[in-house]
Amino acid sequence: MAQVWLNDGLVAADTACISPADRGLLLGDGLFETLLVRDGRIAFAARHLDRLARGAATLRIPLPPRASLEQALRATVAANAPTGGAALRLTVTRGPGGRGLAVPDTTVPTLLVTCAPLAAGGEPAHLAISDYRRNETSPLSAIKSLSYLDAVLARAEALDAGCDDAVLRNAAGNLVCASAANLFAVIRGTLVTPPLSDGPLPGTVRAVVLERATIAGIAVNEATLALAALDGAEEVFLTNSLIGLRPVHSVEGQVVGASCPGPITRQLMTLYEQELDRSLS
């Protein structure tokens, strides 16, 4: 039987109970991290916990000590003994509160950690351009808050169109990210990804890819991507913690480049796997 970590310890998943007054449930008042587990080892845990801490500071949610979070992650993995790949999700809410928006005087956060097997890796993605927008002016664009409905609706829109995922634009109409992944393109030999000021989440894999590309001597540019920018892209790929790098085959039915994955994407996939192995060792 699957086990989850709830607040202070492990419990059976089917008996875990969260208060009906929990603000994460009622208001989306919380944040989360999704971590890759491979053969029982957690990838890039420090990067994820660093981002969790930044998000908690933005939302003014007090976190348990870092050592307690690390213990909860390790214990949940050990209790579920996943083989191969698994998704480890750490969720923190502000906890129970009275009715209304006002932050309670006393905050007792809820901590939930779950572990689930990963589905088989996806083929190169077919993307649609979503009508939903990402608000680059909101502080929520920089954290993994529980408020994910724009992404939920964008993904549903893409699936309805027969695509795998959607690319969201910001209020200015520029390309930002996919529903749950960062967006990269190779344009005239340069690796380009939208800057954080345009509204993408500061993804952990995004950071690794930028670091490894720079070390490898690949030209890198964090630059605004207009809607038409992908028309002439030689390569496009997505990144997140669970998929690593996923090549994109087409955008709005238009095939990207001459091969999928393209040469720079293939090089970065290899470099990323090397960095992933180091994080797991």
Short mmCIF file of C-alpha atoms in Angstrom, two decimals, residues 8-275:
data_model
loop_
_atom_site.label_atom_id
_atom_site.label_comp_id
_atom_site.label_asym_id
_atom_site.label_seq_id
_atom_site.Cartn_x
_atom_site.Cartn_y
_atom_site.Cartn_z
CA ASP A 8 5.12 14.66 11.06
CA GLY A 9 5.37 11.18 9.61
CA LEU A 10 4.36 8.45 7.20
CA VAL A 11 0.75 7.32 6.88
CA ALA A 12 -1.11 5.07 4.46
CA ALA A 13 -2.20 7.09 1.46
CA ASP A 14 -5.82 5.98 1.74
CA THR A 15 -6.06 7.13 5.37
CA ALA A 16 -4.28 10.49 5.03
CA CYS A 17 -6.58 13.37 6.00
CA ILE A 18 -6.18 17.11 5.41
CA SER A 19 -8.36 19.62 7.21
CA PRO A 20 -11.37 20.91 5.21
CA ALA A 21 -10.24 24.36 6.41
CA ASP A 22 -6.81 23.99 4.76
CA ARG A 23 -6.04 27.14 2.76
CA GLY A 24 -4.19 25.15 0.13
CA LEU A 25 -7.44 23.38 -0.73
CA LEU A 26 -9.68 26.42 -0.38
CA LEU A 27 -7.49 29.21 -1.79
CA GLY A 28 -4.51 27.59 -3.54
CA ASP A 29 -2.48 29.12 -0.69
CA GLY A 30 0.68 27.06 -0.94
CA LEU A 31 3.41 25.81 -3.20
CA PHE A 32 5.01 22.60 -4.35
CA GLU A 33 8.05 20.98 -5.91
CA THR A 34 8.17 17.91 -8.14
CA LEU A 35 11.40 15.94 -7.97
CA LEU A 36 12.68 13.07 -10.08
CA VAL A 37 13.55 9.81 -8.34
CA ARG A 38 15.69 7.34 -10.21
CA ASP A 39 16.41 3.93 -8.68
CA GLY A 40 15.64 5.26 -5.22
CA ARG A 41 17.82 8.37 -5.48
CA ILE A 42 16.50 11.95 -5.61
CA ALA A 43 17.73 14.27 -8.37
CA PHE A 44 18.74 17.90 -7.74
CA ALA A 45 17.19 17.95 -4.26
CA ALA A 46 19.19 21.02 -3.18
CA ARG A 47 18.04 23.06 -6.19
CA HIS A 48 14.41 22.17 -5.51
CA LEU A 49 14.59 22.98 -1.81
CA ASP A 50 16.30 26.28 -2.60
CA ARG A 51 13.43 27.23 -4.92
CA LEU A 52 10.87 26.06 -2.35
CA ALA A 53 12.48 28.35 0.22
CA ARG A 54 12.33 31.31 -2.17
CA GLY A 55 8.67 30.63 -2.91
CA ALA A 56 7.82 30.25 0.77
CA ALA A 57 9.49 33.57 1.50
CA THR A 58 7.38 35.21 -1.24
CA LEU A 59 4.18 33.76 0.19
CA ARG A 60 5.33 34.30 3.78
CA ILE A 61 4.75 30.67 4.69
CA PRO A 62 7.13 29.37 7.40
CA LEU A 63 8.85 26.17 6.35
CA PRO A 64 9.98 23.31 8.56
CA PRO A 65 13.77 23.10 8.99
CA ARG A 66 15.53 21.98 5.82
CA ALA A 67 16.77 18.82 7.51
CA SER A 68 13.15 17.89 8.28
CA LEU A 69 12.16 18.39 4.63
CA GLU A 70 15.07 16.22 3.49
CA GLN A 71 14.06 13.54 5.97
CA ALA A 72 10.47 13.60 4.71
CA LEU A 73 11.64 13.21 1.11
CA ARG A 74 13.99 10.33 1.88
CA ALA A 75 11.50 8.54 4.10
CA THR A 76 8.75 8.75 1.48
CA VAL A 77 11.02 7.30 -1.19
CA ALA A 78 12.20 4.52 1.12
CA ALA A 79 8.64 3.65 2.19
CA ASN A 80 7.42 3.32 -1.40
CA ALA A 81 10.58 1.65 -2.76
CA PRO A 82 10.09 2.80 -6.35
CA THR A 83 11.93 0.93 -9.07
CA GLY A 84 13.09 2.82 -12.14
CA GLY A 85 11.73 6.35 -12.29
CA ALA A 86 9.29 8.00 -9.92
CA ALA A 87 7.82 11.44 -9.27
CA LEU A 88 8.26 12.78 -5.75
CA ARG A 89 5.98 15.71 -4.95
CA LEU A 90 6.47 17.97 -1.92
CA THR A 91 3.50 20.21 -1.18
CA VAL A 92 3.38 22.90 1.52
CA THR A 93 0.24 24.88 2.29
CA ARG A 94 -0.33 27.65 4.80
CA GLY A 95 -2.45 25.17 6.70
CA PRO A 96 -5.93 25.56 8.20
CA GLY A 97 -7.44 29.00 8.62
CA GLY A 98 -10.69 30.79 9.20
CA ARG A 99 -13.04 31.80 6.42
CA GLY A 100 -11.88 34.64 4.16
CA LEU A 101 -8.61 35.83 2.65
CA ALA A 102 -6.89 37.29 5.70
CA VAL A 103 -3.77 35.38 6.71
CA PRO A 104 -4.27 33.74 10.12
CA ASP A 105 -2.33 35.19 13.03
CA THR A 106 -1.04 31.70 13.77
CA THR A 107 0.12 29.61 10.82
CA VAL A 108 0.56 25.85 11.09
CA PRO A 109 1.64 24.75 7.60
CA THR A 110 0.58 21.44 6.11
CA LEU A 111 3.41 19.31 4.65
CA LEU A 112 2.57 16.52 2.22
CA VAL A 113 5.02 14.33 0.29
CA THR A 114 3.85 11.73 -2.22
CA CYS A 115 5.68 9.33 -4.52
CA ALA A 116 4.26 7.83 -7.72
CA PRO A 117 5.72 5.79 -10.59
CA LEU A 118 6.65 7.65 -13.76
CA ALA A 119 4.95 6.85 -17.02
CA ALA A 120 7.11 5.86 -19.95
CA GLY A 121 8.97 8.72 -21.63
CA GLY A 122 7.13 10.65 -24.32
CA GLU A 123 7.92 10.89 -28.00
CA PRO A 124 8.88 14.25 -29.55
CA ALA A 125 6.14 16.71 -28.72
CA HIS A 126 3.58 18.40 -30.93
CA LEU A 127 2.71 21.83 -29.54
CA ALA A 128 -0.19 24.23 -29.92
CA ILE A 129 -0.10 27.94 -29.14
CA SER A 130 -2.54 28.57 -26.29
CA ASP A 131 -5.02 31.40 -25.99
CA TYR A 132 -4.34 31.48 -22.24
CA ARG A 133 -1.81 33.99 -20.97
CA ARG A 134 0.80 33.92 -18.22
CA ASN A 135 1.02 37.05 -16.07
CA GLU A 136 4.67 38.08 -16.10
CA THR A 137 3.96 40.93 -13.68
CA SER A 138 2.75 38.59 -10.91
CA PRO A 139 5.15 37.28 -8.25
CA LEU A 140 3.43 33.92 -8.71
CA SER A 141 5.15 33.49 -12.09
CA ALA A 142 8.45 33.00 -10.23
CA ILE A 143 7.26 30.25 -7.85
CA LYS A 144 5.49 26.91 -8.07
CA SER A 145 2.32 28.02 -6.35
CA LEU A 146 -0.71 25.77 -6.12
CA SER A 147 -2.57 28.12 -8.47
CA TYR A 148 -2.06 26.20 -11.73
CA LEU A 149 -5.40 26.63 -13.47
CA ASP A 150 -4.01 28.61 -16.43
CA ALA A 151 -1.72 25.67 -17.14
CA VAL A 152 -4.52 23.14 -16.60
CA LEU A 153 -6.76 24.92 -19.11
CA ALA A 154 -3.93 25.37 -21.61
CA ARG A 155 -3.04 21.67 -21.46
CA ALA A 156 -6.69 20.70 -21.95
CA GLU A 157 -6.91 23.07 -24.91
CA ALA A 158 -3.84 21.46 -26.48
CA LEU A 159 -5.11 17.92 -25.97
CA ASP A 160 -8.44 18.87 -27.53
CA ALA A 161 -6.48 20.05 -30.58
CA GLY A 162 -4.65 16.71 -30.84
CA CYS A 163 -1.37 18.11 -29.49
CA ASP A 164 0.77 17.06 -26.52
CA ASP A 165 1.18 20.42 -24.85
CA ALA A 166 0.53 24.13 -25.20
CA VAL A 167 2.83 27.13 -25.37
CA LEU A 168 1.58 30.03 -23.27
CA ARG A 169 2.23 33.68 -24.05
CA ASN A 170 2.45 36.52 -21.58
CA ALA A 171 0.38 39.69 -21.40
CA ALA A 172 2.66 41.28 -24.01
CA GLY A 173 1.97 38.41 -26.43
CA ASN A 174 5.46 36.91 -26.26
CA LEU A 175 6.17 33.21 -25.87
CA VAL A 176 6.91 32.12 -22.31
CA CYS A 177 6.70 28.41 -21.58
CA ALA A 178 4.67 25.24 -21.99
CA SER A 179 1.97 24.27 -19.51
CA ALA A 180 4.47 22.56 -17.19
CA ALA A 181 7.84 23.02 -18.88
CA ASN A 182 10.33 25.64 -19.91
CA LEU A 183 10.74 26.43 -23.59
CA PHE A 184 14.00 26.50 -25.57
CA ALA A 185 14.68 27.15 -29.25
CA VAL A 186 17.80 27.05 -31.39
CA ILE A 187 17.71 30.05 -33.72
CA ARG A 188 20.59 30.64 -36.13
CA GLY A 189 22.77 28.37 -34.04
CA THR A 190 22.07 30.14 -30.73
CA LEU A 191 20.21 28.55 -27.84
CA VAL A 192 17.41 30.95 -26.86
CA THR A 193 14.99 30.82 -23.94
CA PRO A 194 12.67 33.53 -22.58
CA PRO A 195 14.14 35.57 -19.70
CA LEU A 196 12.59 35.25 -16.26
CA SER A 197 11.28 38.80 -16.61
CA ASP A 198 8.94 37.51 -19.35
CA GLY A 199 7.23 35.16 -16.89
CA PRO A 200 8.60 31.61 -17.15
CA LEU A 201 9.14 29.62 -13.99
CA PRO A 202 12.83 29.49 -13.00
CA GLY A 203 13.01 25.78 -13.73
CA THR A 204 15.66 23.58 -12.17
CA VAL A 205 16.39 21.82 -15.46
CA ARG A 206 16.31 25.18 -17.25
CA ALA A 207 19.15 26.34 -15.00
CA VAL A 208 21.16 23.15 -15.56
CA VAL A 209 20.76 23.39 -19.35
CA LEU A 210 21.89 27.02 -19.40
CA GLU A 211 24.89 26.20 -17.22
CA ARG A 212 25.98 23.17 -19.22
CA ALA A 213 25.44 24.89 -22.57
CA THR A 214 27.64 27.81 -21.51
CA ILE A 215 30.40 25.48 -20.30
CA ALA A 216 30.20 23.54 -23.58
CA GLY A 217 30.68 26.72 -25.60
CA ILE A 218 27.17 26.78 -27.05
CA ALA A 219 25.97 30.32 -27.73
CA VAL A 220 23.21 31.15 -25.22
CA ASN A 221 20.77 34.05 -25.16
CA GLU A 222 17.96 34.67 -22.67
CA ALA A 223 15.80 36.79 -24.94
CA THR A 224 12.16 37.63 -25.56
CA LEU A 225 10.58 35.29 -28.12
CA ALA A 226 7.89 36.84 -30.27
CA LEU A 227 5.16 34.57 -31.58
CA ALA A 228 6.82 34.37 -35.00
CA ALA A 229 10.21 33.42 -33.54
CA LEU A 230 9.57 29.70 -33.73
CA ASP A 231 8.80 29.85 -37.46
CA GLY A 232 12.50 29.92 -38.30
CA ALA A 233 13.79 27.85 -35.37
CA GLU A 234 16.13 24.99 -36.25
CA GLU A 235 15.30 23.14 -33.03
CA VAL A 236 12.80 23.45 -30.17
CA PHE A 237 12.67 21.50 -26.92
CA LEU A 238 10.98 21.53 -23.51
CA THR A 239 12.48 20.96 -20.08
CA ASN A 240 11.22 20.01 -16.66
CA SER A 241 12.29 17.83 -13.77
CA LEU A 242 10.50 14.68 -14.90
CA ILE A 243 11.03 14.77 -18.67
CA GLY A 244 14.53 16.23 -18.67
CA LEU A 245 14.76 17.49 -22.27
CA ARG A 246 11.92 16.66 -24.65
CA PRO A 247 12.40 17.50 -28.33
CA VAL A 248 9.56 19.24 -30.15
CA HIS A 249 8.53 17.89 -33.56
CA SER A 250 6.01 20.55 -34.54
CA VAL A 251 4.38 23.78 -33.44
CA GLU A 252 0.86 24.48 -34.69
CA GLY A 253 1.36 21.73 -37.25
CA GLN A 254 4.57 23.24 -38.65
CA VAL A 255 7.50 20.82 -38.45
CA VAL A 256 10.53 22.22 -36.63
CA GLY A 257 13.92 21.89 -38.31
CA ALA A 258 15.40 19.13 -40.41
CA SER A 259 15.72 16.49 -37.67
CA CYS A 260 14.22 15.76 -34.26
CA PRO A 261 16.06 15.92 -32.01
CA GLY A 262 18.45 18.33 -33.68
CA PRO A 263 22.22 18.27 -33.06
CA ILE A 264 22.30 20.87 -30.27
CA THR A 265 19.35 19.26 -28.52
CA ARG A 266 21.09 15.87 -28.70
CA GLN A 267 24.28 17.36 -27.28
CA LEU A 268 22.40 19.01 -24.44
CA MET A 269 20.47 15.81 -23.68
CA THR A 270 23.81 14.05 -23.19
CA LEU A 271 25.22 16.87 -21.06
CA TYR A 272 22.08 16.95 -18.95
CA GLU A 273 22.18 13.20 -18.33
CA GLN A 274 25.79 13.56 -17.17
CA GLU A 275 24.80 16.30 -14.73
#
